[in-house]
Short mmCIF file of C-alpha atoms in Angstrom, two decimals:
data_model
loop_
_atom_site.label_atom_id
_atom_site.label_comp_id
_atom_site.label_asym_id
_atom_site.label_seq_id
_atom_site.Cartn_x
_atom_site.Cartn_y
_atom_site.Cartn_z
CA UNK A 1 -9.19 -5.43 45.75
CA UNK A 2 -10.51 -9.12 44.93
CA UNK A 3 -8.19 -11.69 44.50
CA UNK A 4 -9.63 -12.27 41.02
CA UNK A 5 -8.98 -8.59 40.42
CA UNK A 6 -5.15 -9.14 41.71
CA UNK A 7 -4.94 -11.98 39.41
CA UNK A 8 -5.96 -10.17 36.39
CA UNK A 9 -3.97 -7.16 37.54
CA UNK A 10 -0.38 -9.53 37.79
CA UNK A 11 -1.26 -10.82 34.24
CA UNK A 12 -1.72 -7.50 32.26
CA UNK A 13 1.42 -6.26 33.83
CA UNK A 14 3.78 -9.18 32.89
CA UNK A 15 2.06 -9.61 29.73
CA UNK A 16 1.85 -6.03 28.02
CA UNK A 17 4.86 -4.91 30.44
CA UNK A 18 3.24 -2.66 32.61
CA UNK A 19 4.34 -2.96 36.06
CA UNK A 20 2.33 0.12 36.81
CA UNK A 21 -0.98 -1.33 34.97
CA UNK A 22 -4.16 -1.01 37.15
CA UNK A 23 -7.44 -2.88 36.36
CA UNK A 24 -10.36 -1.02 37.32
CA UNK A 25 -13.14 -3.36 36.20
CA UNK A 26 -14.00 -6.40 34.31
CA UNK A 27 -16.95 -7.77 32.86
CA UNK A 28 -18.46 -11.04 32.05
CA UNK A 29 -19.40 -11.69 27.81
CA UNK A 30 -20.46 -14.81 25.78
CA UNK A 31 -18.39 -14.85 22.80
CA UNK A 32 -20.86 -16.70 20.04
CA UNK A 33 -19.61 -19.80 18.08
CA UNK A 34 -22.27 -21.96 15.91
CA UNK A 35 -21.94 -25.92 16.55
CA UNK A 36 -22.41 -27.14 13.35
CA UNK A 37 -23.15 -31.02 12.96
CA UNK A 38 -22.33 -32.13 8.73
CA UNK A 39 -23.10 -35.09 6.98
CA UNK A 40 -20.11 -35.68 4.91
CA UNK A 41 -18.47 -38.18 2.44
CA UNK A 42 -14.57 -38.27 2.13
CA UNK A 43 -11.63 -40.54 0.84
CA UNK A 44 -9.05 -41.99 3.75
CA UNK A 45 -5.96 -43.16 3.74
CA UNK A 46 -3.97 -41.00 1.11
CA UNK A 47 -0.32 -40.98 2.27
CA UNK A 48 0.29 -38.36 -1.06
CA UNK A 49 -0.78 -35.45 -1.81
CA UNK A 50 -1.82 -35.28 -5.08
CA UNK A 51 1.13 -32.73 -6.64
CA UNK A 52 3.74 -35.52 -4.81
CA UNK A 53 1.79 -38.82 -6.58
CA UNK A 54 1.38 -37.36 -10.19
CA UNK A 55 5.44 -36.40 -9.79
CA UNK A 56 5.86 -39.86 -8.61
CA UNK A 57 3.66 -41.23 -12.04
CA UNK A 58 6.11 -39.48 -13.85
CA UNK A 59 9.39 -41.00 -12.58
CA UNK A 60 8.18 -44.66 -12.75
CA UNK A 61 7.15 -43.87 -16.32
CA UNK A 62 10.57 -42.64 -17.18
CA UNK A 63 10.17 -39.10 -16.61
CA UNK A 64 13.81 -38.85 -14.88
CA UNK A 65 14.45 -35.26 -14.86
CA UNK A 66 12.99 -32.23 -13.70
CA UNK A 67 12.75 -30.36 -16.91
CA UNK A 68 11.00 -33.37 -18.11
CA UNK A 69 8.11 -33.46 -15.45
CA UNK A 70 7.63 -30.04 -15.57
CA UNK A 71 6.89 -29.88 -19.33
CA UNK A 72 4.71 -33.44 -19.29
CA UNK A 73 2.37 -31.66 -16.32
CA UNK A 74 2.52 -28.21 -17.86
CA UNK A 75 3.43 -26.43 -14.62
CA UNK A 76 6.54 -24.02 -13.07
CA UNK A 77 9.83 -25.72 -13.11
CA UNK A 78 10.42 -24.18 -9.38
CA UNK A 79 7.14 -25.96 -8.71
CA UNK A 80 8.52 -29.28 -9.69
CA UNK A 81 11.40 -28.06 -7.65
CA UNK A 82 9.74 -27.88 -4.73
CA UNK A 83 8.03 -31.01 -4.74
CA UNK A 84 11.20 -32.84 -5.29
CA UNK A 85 12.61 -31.67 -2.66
CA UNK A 86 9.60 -32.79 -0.29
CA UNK A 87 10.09 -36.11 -1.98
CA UNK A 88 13.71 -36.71 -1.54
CA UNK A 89 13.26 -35.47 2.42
CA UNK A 90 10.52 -37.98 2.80
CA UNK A 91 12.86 -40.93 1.62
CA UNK A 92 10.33 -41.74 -1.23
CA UNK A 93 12.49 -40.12 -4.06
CA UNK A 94 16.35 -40.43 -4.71
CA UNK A 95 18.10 -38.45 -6.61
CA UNK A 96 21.78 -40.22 -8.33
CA UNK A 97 22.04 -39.56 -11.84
CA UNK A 98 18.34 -39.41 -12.51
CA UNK A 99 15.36 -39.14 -10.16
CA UNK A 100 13.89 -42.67 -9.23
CA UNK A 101 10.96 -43.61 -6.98
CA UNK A 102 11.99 -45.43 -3.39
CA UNK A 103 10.50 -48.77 -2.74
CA UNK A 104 8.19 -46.65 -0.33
CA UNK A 105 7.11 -44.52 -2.83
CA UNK A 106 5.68 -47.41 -4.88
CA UNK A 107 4.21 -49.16 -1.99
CA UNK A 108 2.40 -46.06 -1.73
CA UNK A 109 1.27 -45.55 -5.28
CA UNK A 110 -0.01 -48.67 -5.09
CA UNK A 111 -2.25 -48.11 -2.04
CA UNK A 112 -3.51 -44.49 -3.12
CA UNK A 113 -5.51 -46.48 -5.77
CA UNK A 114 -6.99 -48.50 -3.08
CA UNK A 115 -8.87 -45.70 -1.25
CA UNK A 116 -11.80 -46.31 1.53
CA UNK A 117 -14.76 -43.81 1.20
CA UNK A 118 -16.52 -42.82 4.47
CA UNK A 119 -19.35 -41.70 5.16
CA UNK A 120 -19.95 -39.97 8.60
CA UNK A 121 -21.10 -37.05 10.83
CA UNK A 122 -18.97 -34.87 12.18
CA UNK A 123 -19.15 -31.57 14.53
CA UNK A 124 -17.36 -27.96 13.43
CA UNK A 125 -17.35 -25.49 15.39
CA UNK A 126 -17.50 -22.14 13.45
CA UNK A 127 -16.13 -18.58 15.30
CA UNK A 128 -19.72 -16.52 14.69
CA UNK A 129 -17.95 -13.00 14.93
CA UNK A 130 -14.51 -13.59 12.27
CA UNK A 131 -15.99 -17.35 10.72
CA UNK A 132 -12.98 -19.17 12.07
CA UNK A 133 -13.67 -22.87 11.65
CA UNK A 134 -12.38 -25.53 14.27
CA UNK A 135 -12.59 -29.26 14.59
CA UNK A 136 -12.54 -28.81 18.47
CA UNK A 137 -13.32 -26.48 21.05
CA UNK A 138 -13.46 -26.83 24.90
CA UNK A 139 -16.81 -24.16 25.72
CA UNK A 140 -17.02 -22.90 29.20
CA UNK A 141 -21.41 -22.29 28.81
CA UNK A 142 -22.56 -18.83 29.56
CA UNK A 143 -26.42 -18.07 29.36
CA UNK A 144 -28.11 -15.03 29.47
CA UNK A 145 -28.13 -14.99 33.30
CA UNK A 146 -24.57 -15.14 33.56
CA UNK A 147 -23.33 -12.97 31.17
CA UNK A 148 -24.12 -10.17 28.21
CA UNK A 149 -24.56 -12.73 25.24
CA UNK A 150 -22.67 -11.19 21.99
CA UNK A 151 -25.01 -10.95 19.06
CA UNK A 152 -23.12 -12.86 15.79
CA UNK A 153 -22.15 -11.01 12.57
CA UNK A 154 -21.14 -13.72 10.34
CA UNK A 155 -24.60 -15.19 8.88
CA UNK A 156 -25.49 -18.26 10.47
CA UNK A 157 -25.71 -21.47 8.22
CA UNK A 158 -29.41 -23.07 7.61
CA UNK A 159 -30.02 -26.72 8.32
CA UNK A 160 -29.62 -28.64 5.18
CA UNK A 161 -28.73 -25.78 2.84
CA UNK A 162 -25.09 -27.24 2.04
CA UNK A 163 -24.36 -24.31 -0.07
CA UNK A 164 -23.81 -21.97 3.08
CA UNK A 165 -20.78 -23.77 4.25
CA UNK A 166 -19.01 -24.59 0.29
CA UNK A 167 -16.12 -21.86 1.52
CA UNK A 168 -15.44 -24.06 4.37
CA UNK A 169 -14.47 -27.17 2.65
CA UNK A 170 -10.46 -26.58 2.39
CA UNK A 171 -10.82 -26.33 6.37
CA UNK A 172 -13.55 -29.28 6.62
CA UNK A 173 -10.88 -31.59 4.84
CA UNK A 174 -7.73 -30.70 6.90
CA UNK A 175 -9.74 -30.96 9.84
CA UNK A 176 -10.89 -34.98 8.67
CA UNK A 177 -7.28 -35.56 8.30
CA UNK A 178 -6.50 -34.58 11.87
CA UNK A 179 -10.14 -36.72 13.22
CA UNK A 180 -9.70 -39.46 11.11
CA UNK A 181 -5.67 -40.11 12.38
CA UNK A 182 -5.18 -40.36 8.30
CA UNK A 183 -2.41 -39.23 6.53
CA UNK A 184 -4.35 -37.89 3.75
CA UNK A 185 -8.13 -37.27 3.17
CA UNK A 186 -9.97 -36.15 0.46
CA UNK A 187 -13.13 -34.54 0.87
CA UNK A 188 -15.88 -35.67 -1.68
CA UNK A 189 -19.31 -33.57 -0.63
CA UNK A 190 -20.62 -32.05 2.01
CA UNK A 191 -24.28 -34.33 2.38
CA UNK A 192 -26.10 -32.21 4.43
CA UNK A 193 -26.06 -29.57 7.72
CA UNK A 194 -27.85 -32.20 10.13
CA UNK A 195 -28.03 -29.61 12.79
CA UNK A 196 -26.96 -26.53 13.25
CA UNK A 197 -27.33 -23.79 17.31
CA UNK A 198 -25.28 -21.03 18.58
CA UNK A 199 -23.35 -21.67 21.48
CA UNK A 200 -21.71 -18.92 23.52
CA UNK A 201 -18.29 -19.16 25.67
CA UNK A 202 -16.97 -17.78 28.27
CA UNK A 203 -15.05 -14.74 28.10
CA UNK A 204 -14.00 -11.84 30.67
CA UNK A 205 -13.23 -8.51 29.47
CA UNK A 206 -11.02 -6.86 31.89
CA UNK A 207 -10.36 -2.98 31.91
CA UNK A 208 -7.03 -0.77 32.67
CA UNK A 209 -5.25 2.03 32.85
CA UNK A 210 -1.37 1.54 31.95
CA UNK A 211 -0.61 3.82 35.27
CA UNK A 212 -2.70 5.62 37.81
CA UNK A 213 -2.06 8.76 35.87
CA UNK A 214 -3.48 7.72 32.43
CA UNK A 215 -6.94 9.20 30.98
CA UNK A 216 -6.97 6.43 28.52
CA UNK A 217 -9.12 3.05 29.34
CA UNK A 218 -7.76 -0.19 27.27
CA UNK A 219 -8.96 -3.82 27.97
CA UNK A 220 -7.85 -7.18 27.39
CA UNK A 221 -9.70 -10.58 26.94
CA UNK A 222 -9.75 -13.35 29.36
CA UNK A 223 -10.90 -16.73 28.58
CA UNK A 224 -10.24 -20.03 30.94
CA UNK A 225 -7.90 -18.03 33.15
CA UNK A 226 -5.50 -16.28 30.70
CA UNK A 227 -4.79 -13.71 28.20
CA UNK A 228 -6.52 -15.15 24.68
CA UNK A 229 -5.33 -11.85 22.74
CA UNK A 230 -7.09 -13.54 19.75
CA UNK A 231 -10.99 -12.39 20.85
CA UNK A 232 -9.14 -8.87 21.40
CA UNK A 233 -8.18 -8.91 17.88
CA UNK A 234 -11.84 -10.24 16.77
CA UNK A 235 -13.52 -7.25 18.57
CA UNK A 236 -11.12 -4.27 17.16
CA UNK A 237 -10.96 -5.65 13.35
CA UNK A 238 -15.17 -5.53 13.78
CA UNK A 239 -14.77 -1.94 15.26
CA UNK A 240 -12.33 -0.73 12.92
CA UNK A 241 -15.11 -2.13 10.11
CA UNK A 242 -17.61 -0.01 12.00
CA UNK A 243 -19.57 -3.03 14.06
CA UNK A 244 -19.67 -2.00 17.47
CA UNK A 245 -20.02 -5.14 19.46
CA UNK A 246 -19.40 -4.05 22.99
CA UNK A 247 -21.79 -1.03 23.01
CA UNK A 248 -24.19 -2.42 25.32
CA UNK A 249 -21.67 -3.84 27.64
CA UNK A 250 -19.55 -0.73 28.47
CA UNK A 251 -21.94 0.88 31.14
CA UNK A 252 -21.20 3.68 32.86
CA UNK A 253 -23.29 7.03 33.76
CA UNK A 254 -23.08 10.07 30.96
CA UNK A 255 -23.00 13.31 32.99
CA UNK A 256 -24.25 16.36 30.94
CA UNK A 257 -22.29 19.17 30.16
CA UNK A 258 -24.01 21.21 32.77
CA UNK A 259 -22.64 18.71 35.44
CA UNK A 260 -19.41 18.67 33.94
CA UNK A 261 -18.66 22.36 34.43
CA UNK A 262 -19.98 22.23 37.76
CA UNK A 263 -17.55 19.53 39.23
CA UNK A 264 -14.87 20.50 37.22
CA UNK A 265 -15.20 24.19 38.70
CA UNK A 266 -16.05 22.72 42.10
CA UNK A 267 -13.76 22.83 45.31
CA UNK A 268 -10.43 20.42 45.42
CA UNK A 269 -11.88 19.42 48.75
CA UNK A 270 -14.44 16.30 48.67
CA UNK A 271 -15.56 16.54 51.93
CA UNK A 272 -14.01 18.27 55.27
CA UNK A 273 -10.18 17.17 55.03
CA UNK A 274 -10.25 14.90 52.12
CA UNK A 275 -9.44 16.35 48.87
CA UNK A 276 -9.19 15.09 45.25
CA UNK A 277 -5.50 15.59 45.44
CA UNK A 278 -4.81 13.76 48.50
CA UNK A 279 -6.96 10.53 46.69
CA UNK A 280 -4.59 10.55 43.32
CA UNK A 281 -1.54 10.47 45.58
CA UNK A 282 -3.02 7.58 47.54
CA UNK A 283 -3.62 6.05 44.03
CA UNK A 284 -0.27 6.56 42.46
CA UNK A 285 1.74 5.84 45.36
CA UNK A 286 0.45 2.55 46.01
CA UNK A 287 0.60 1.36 42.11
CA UNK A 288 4.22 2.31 42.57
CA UNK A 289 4.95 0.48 45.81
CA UNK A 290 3.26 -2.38 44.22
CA UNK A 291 5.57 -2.69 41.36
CA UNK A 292 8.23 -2.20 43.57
CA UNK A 293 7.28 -5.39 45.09
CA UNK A 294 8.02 -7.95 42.09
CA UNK A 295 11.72 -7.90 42.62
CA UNK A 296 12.30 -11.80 40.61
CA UNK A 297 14.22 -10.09 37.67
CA UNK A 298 16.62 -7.73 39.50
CA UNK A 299 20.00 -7.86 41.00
CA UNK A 300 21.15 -7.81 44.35
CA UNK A 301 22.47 -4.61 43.97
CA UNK A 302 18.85 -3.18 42.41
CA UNK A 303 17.33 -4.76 44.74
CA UNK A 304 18.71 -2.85 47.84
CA UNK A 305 17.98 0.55 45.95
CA UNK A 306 14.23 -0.58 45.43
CA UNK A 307 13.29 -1.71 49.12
CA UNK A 308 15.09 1.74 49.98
CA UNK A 309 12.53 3.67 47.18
CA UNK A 310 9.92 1.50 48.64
CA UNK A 311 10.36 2.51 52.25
CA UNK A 312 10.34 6.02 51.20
CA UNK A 313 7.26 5.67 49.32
CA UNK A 314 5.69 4.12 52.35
CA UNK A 315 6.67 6.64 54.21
CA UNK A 316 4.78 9.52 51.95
CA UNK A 317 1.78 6.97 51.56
CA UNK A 318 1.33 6.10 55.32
CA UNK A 319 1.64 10.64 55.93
CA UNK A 320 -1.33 11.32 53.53
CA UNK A 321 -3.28 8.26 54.96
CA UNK A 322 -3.37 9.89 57.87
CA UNK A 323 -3.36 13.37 57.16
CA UNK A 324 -6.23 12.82 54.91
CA UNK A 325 -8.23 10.07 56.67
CA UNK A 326 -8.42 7.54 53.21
CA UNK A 327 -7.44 4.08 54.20
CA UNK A 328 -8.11 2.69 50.90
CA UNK A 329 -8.95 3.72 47.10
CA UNK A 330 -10.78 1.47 44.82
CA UNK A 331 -12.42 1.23 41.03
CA UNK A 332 -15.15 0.62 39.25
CA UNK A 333 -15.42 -2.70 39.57
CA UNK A 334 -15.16 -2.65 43.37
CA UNK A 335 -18.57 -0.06 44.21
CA UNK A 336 -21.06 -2.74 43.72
CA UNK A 337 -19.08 -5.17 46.17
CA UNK A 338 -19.44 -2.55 48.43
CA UNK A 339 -22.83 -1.63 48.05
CA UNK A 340 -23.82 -4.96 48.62
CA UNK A 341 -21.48 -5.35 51.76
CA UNK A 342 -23.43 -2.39 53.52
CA UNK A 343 -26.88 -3.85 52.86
CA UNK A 344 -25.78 -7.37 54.42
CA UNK A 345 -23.04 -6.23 57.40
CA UNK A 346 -25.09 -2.83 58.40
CA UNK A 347 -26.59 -3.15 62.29
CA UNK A 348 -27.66 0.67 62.94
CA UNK A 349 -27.39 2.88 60.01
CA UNK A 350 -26.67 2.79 55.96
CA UNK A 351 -26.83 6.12 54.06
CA UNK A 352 -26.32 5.94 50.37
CA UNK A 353 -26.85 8.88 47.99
CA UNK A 354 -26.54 9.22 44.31
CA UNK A 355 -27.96 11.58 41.74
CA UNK A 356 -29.98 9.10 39.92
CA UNK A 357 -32.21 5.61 40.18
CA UNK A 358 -32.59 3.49 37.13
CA UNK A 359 -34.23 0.33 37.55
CA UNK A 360 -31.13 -1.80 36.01
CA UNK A 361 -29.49 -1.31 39.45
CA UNK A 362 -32.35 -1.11 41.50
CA UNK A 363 -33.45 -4.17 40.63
CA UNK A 364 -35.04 -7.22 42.29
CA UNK A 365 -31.75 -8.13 43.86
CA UNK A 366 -31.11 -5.34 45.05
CA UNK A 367 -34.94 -5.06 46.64
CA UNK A 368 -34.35 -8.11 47.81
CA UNK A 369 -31.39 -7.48 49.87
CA UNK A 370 -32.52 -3.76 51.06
CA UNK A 371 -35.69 -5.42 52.40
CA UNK A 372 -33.19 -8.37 54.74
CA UNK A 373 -31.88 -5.00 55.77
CA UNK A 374 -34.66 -3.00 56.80
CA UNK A 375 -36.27 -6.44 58.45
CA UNK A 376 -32.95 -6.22 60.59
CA UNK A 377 -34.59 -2.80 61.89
CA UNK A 378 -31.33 -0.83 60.57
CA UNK A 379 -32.07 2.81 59.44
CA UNK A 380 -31.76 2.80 55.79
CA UNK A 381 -31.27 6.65 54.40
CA UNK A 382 -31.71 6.68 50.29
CA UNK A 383 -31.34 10.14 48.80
CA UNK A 384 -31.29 11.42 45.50
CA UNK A 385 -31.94 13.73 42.86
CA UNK A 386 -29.93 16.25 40.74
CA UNK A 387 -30.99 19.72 38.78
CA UNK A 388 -30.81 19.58 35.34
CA UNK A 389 -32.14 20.94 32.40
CA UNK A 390 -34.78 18.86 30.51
CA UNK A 391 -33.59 16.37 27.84
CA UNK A 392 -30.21 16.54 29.25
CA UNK A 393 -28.37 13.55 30.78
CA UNK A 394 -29.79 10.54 32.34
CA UNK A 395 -33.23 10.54 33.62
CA UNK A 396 -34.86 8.71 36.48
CA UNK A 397 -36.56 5.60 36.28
CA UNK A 398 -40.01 6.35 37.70
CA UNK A 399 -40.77 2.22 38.23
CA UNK A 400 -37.41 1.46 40.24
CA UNK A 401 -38.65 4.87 42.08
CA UNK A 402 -42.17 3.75 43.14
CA UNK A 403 -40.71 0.32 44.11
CA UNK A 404 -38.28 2.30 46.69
CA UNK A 405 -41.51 4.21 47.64
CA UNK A 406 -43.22 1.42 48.51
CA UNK A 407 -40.83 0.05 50.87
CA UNK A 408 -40.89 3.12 52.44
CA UNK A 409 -44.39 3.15 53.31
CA UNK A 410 -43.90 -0.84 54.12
CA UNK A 411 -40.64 0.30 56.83
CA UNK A 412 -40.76 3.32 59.23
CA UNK A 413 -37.07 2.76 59.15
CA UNK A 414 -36.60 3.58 55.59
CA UNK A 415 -36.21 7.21 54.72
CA UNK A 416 -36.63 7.53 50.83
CA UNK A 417 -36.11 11.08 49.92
CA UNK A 418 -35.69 13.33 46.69
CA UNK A 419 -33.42 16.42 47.48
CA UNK A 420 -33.21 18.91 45.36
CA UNK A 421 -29.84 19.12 43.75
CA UNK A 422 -26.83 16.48 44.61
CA UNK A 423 -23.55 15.60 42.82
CA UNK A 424 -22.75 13.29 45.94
CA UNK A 425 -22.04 9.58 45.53
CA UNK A 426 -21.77 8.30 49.13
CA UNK A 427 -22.49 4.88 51.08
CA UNK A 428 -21.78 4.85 55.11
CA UNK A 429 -22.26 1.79 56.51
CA UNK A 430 -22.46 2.34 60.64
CA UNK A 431 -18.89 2.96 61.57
CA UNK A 432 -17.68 0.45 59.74
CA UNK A 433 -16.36 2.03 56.55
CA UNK A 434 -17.66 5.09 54.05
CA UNK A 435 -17.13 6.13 50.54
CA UNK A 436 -16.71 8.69 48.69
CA UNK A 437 -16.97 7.98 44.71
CA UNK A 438 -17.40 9.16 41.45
CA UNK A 439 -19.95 6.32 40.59
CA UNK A 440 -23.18 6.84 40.63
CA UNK A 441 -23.97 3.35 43.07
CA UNK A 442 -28.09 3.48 41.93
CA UNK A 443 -27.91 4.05 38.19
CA UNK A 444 -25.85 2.95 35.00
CA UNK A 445 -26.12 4.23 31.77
CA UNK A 446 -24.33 2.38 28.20
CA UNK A 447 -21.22 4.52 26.01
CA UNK A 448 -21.87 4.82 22.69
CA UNK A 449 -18.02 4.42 21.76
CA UNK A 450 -15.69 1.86 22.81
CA UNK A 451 -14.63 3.96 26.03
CA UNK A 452 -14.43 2.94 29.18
CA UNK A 453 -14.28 5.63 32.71
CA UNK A 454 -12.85 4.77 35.92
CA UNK A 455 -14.77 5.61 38.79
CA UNK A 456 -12.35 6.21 41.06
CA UNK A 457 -13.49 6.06 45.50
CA UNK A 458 -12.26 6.42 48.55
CA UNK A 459 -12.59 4.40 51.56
CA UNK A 460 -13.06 6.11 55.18
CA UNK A 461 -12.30 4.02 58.03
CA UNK A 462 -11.56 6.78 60.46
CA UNK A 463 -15.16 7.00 63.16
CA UNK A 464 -14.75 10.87 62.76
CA UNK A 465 -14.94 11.35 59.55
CA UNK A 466 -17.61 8.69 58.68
CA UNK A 467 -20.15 10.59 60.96
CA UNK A 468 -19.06 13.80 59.50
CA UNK A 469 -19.66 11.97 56.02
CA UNK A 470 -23.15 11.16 57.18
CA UNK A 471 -23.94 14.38 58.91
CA UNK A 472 -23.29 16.07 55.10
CA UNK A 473 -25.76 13.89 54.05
CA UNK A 474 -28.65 14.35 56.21
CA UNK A 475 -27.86 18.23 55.63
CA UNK A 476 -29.90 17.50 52.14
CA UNK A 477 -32.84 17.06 53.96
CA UNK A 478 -32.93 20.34 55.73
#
């Protein structure tokens, strides 16, 4: 597991108090904001508010009671009220007998008739998915080769059309207070939207289960580092409105019903002494001896009973380990690392076999690096293919296909095959390491509801069973 993964793991469990919690993937987004550059005219330096200076009026013109002000402006006695009270805590209104205004409170009058108008540009930025409006915001840039841009569903305002930011102008003027240092501004008009781009930030959408256990798939949002629950929020109020905005991001392969039956009615044994079983105890005991390990908030007393629950834990982990051969399990986020790992450490042999090839995985990166390997004179074994009834499922991408092909007509040491009916998702990298997975390492495929599925795998480390795992392999062939 990544340290990045670790990181995100620690947060989610503190945060949502999960010390079970297990992140099995994350993906980069750019959340879209439009920088918005305005032309605008305002009044400065009003200390009052104008409910506080009309009260004010109404004291130095001998309007001494509350009763009295309230009738003269026509308004809610508890309004008055109110106001009063803001005055007296403000030291600009006493209250003895009658109300009178402070020495402050006239010195103030006096300058709220004297008001400077200015006329400047200014930047807002304006939240493109809710239409949050902010005087600042610190992006961290994503482009379109760094992350799956999110497309904007509040409409985006037109250069000089002033009329499509007129519900922003409460916000526009409490934001000129805060620029301008001023006490008080007062917005006059909006002159015109000089300029007006969409700018996307940074955000990491990391996926978990609460405990090893759990079907369900949540996710939180990530942005500079830390938990910003607010773009969470953003995302399920558009979902719950029927605006799916992560569709194209949650990737993952749909198996058809016909495959479903078959692996669900399948043997418990993976391959020759490693069974499903063996690979959710792995998973659930190690969750639990890793929330075992954040001891900070117990006792002495709790913590003697926990390293005594860890060691027995250990104990049942380290049996199956080696019973079973699995020296590690990882998710969905890990496969790829893997994948990759092969191509670049390999020095005799790779084998990797999945049921499909879409050209979204098999891409030029990936060409790229399977070439280095084959260069490297390692013997490179691709396999695939799956029986299925027409229409069904995911199909194969004939032009990621024909690039394969042509590398193995390029490489003698390349053997590019299509078997004739696989469920297998395998890599074996030499002796170094193999896996066993549920993730299809050659071909993705998008959800069409906001659901995420953990592809769980094992890692072999054990010589014997990684040439036994390769052996299977090249038994497609006969």
């Amino acid at each position: 597991m990544s340290d990045l993964t670790i990181d995100f793991q620690n947060k989610i469990r503190k945060y949502h108090s999960l010390p079970e919690a297990v992140v099995i993937d994350y993906k980069k987004i750019g959340y879209p904001f439009y920088v918005v550059i305005l032309d605008l005219t305002y009044l400065s330096n009003r200390n009052l508010e104008l409910q506080e200076e009309f009260v004010i009026k109404c004291i130095t013109n001998g309007l001494v009671n509350q009763n009295q002000i309230s009738n003269f402006l026509g308004v809610d006695d508890h309004f008055v009220e109110k106001v009063l009270s803001g005055l007296i805590s403000k030291n600009l209104v006493t209250k003895e007998e009658n109300f009178r205004a402070t020495e402050i409170a006239l010195d103030a009058l006096e300058r709220q008739t004297v008001l400077d108008t200015v006329s400047e540009t200014e930047t807002f930025y304006i939240d493109a998915l809710n239409g949050k409006l902010y005087d600042y915001f610190q992006f961290k840039k994503v482009g379109n080769n760094d992350a799956y841009l999110l497309k904007a569903e509040i409409p985006k305002p037109r250069k000089g059309k002033v009329e499509d930011v007129i519900n922003y102008y409460e916000e526009i003027e409490k934001a000129l207070g805060t620029l301008s240092r001023q006490n008080r501004v007062e917005l006059i008009q909006v002159n015109n939207i000089e300029k007006i781009y969409t700018q996307w930030h940074e955000v990491i959408l990391v996926f978990y289960k609460n405990h090893p256990d759990d079907t369900e798939v949540g996710y939180e949002t990530f942005s500079r580092d830390s938990i910003q629950v607010d773009y969470r929020k953003t995302i399920e109020q558009l979902y719950a409105q029927g605006q799916k905005v992560l569709n194209d991001i949650l990737r993952f392969d749909i198996t058809n019903n016909e495959e479903k039956a078959e692996i669900e009615n399948s043997n418990n044994e993976v391959i020759k002494g490693v069974f499903k079983d063996d690979i959710q105890a792995v998973e659930r005991l190690t969750i639990k001896i890793n929330a075992l390990n954040e001891t900070d908030s117990f006792t002495d007393n709790q913590i003697h009973s926990i390293n005594e629950q860890r060691e027995t834990l250990s104990k049942q982990l380290k049996e199956i380990k080696t019973q079973s051969k699995i020296s590690e399990i990882i998710h969905t986020s890990e496969h790829r690392n893997y994948l990759f790992k092969a191509l670049k450490e390999a020095k005799n042999r790779i084998m990797i076999i999945s049921p499909w090839i879409r050209s979204n995985v098999v891409d030029i990166n990936f060409l790229a690096k399977l070439e280095d390997t084959l260069v490297r004179e390692c013997q490179v074994y691709i396999l695939y293919g799956i029986k299925q009834k027409s229409g069904w499922g995911q199909q194969n991408d004939p032009f990621a296909i024909k690039q394969l092909e042509d590398l193995a007509s390029k490489y003698k040491n390349f053997k590019f095959d299509k078997v004739k009916n696989t469920h297998r998702k395998i890599i074996v990298c030499d002796d170094k390491f193999g896996i066993v997975t549920s993730f299809n390492f050659l071909s993705f495929r998008a959800d069409p509801s906001l659901t995420y599925r953990d592809e769980l795998g094992v890692i072999l480390r054990d010589k014997e069973t990684i040439d036994s795992l390769f052996q299977s392999g090249l038994s497609l062939l006969s």
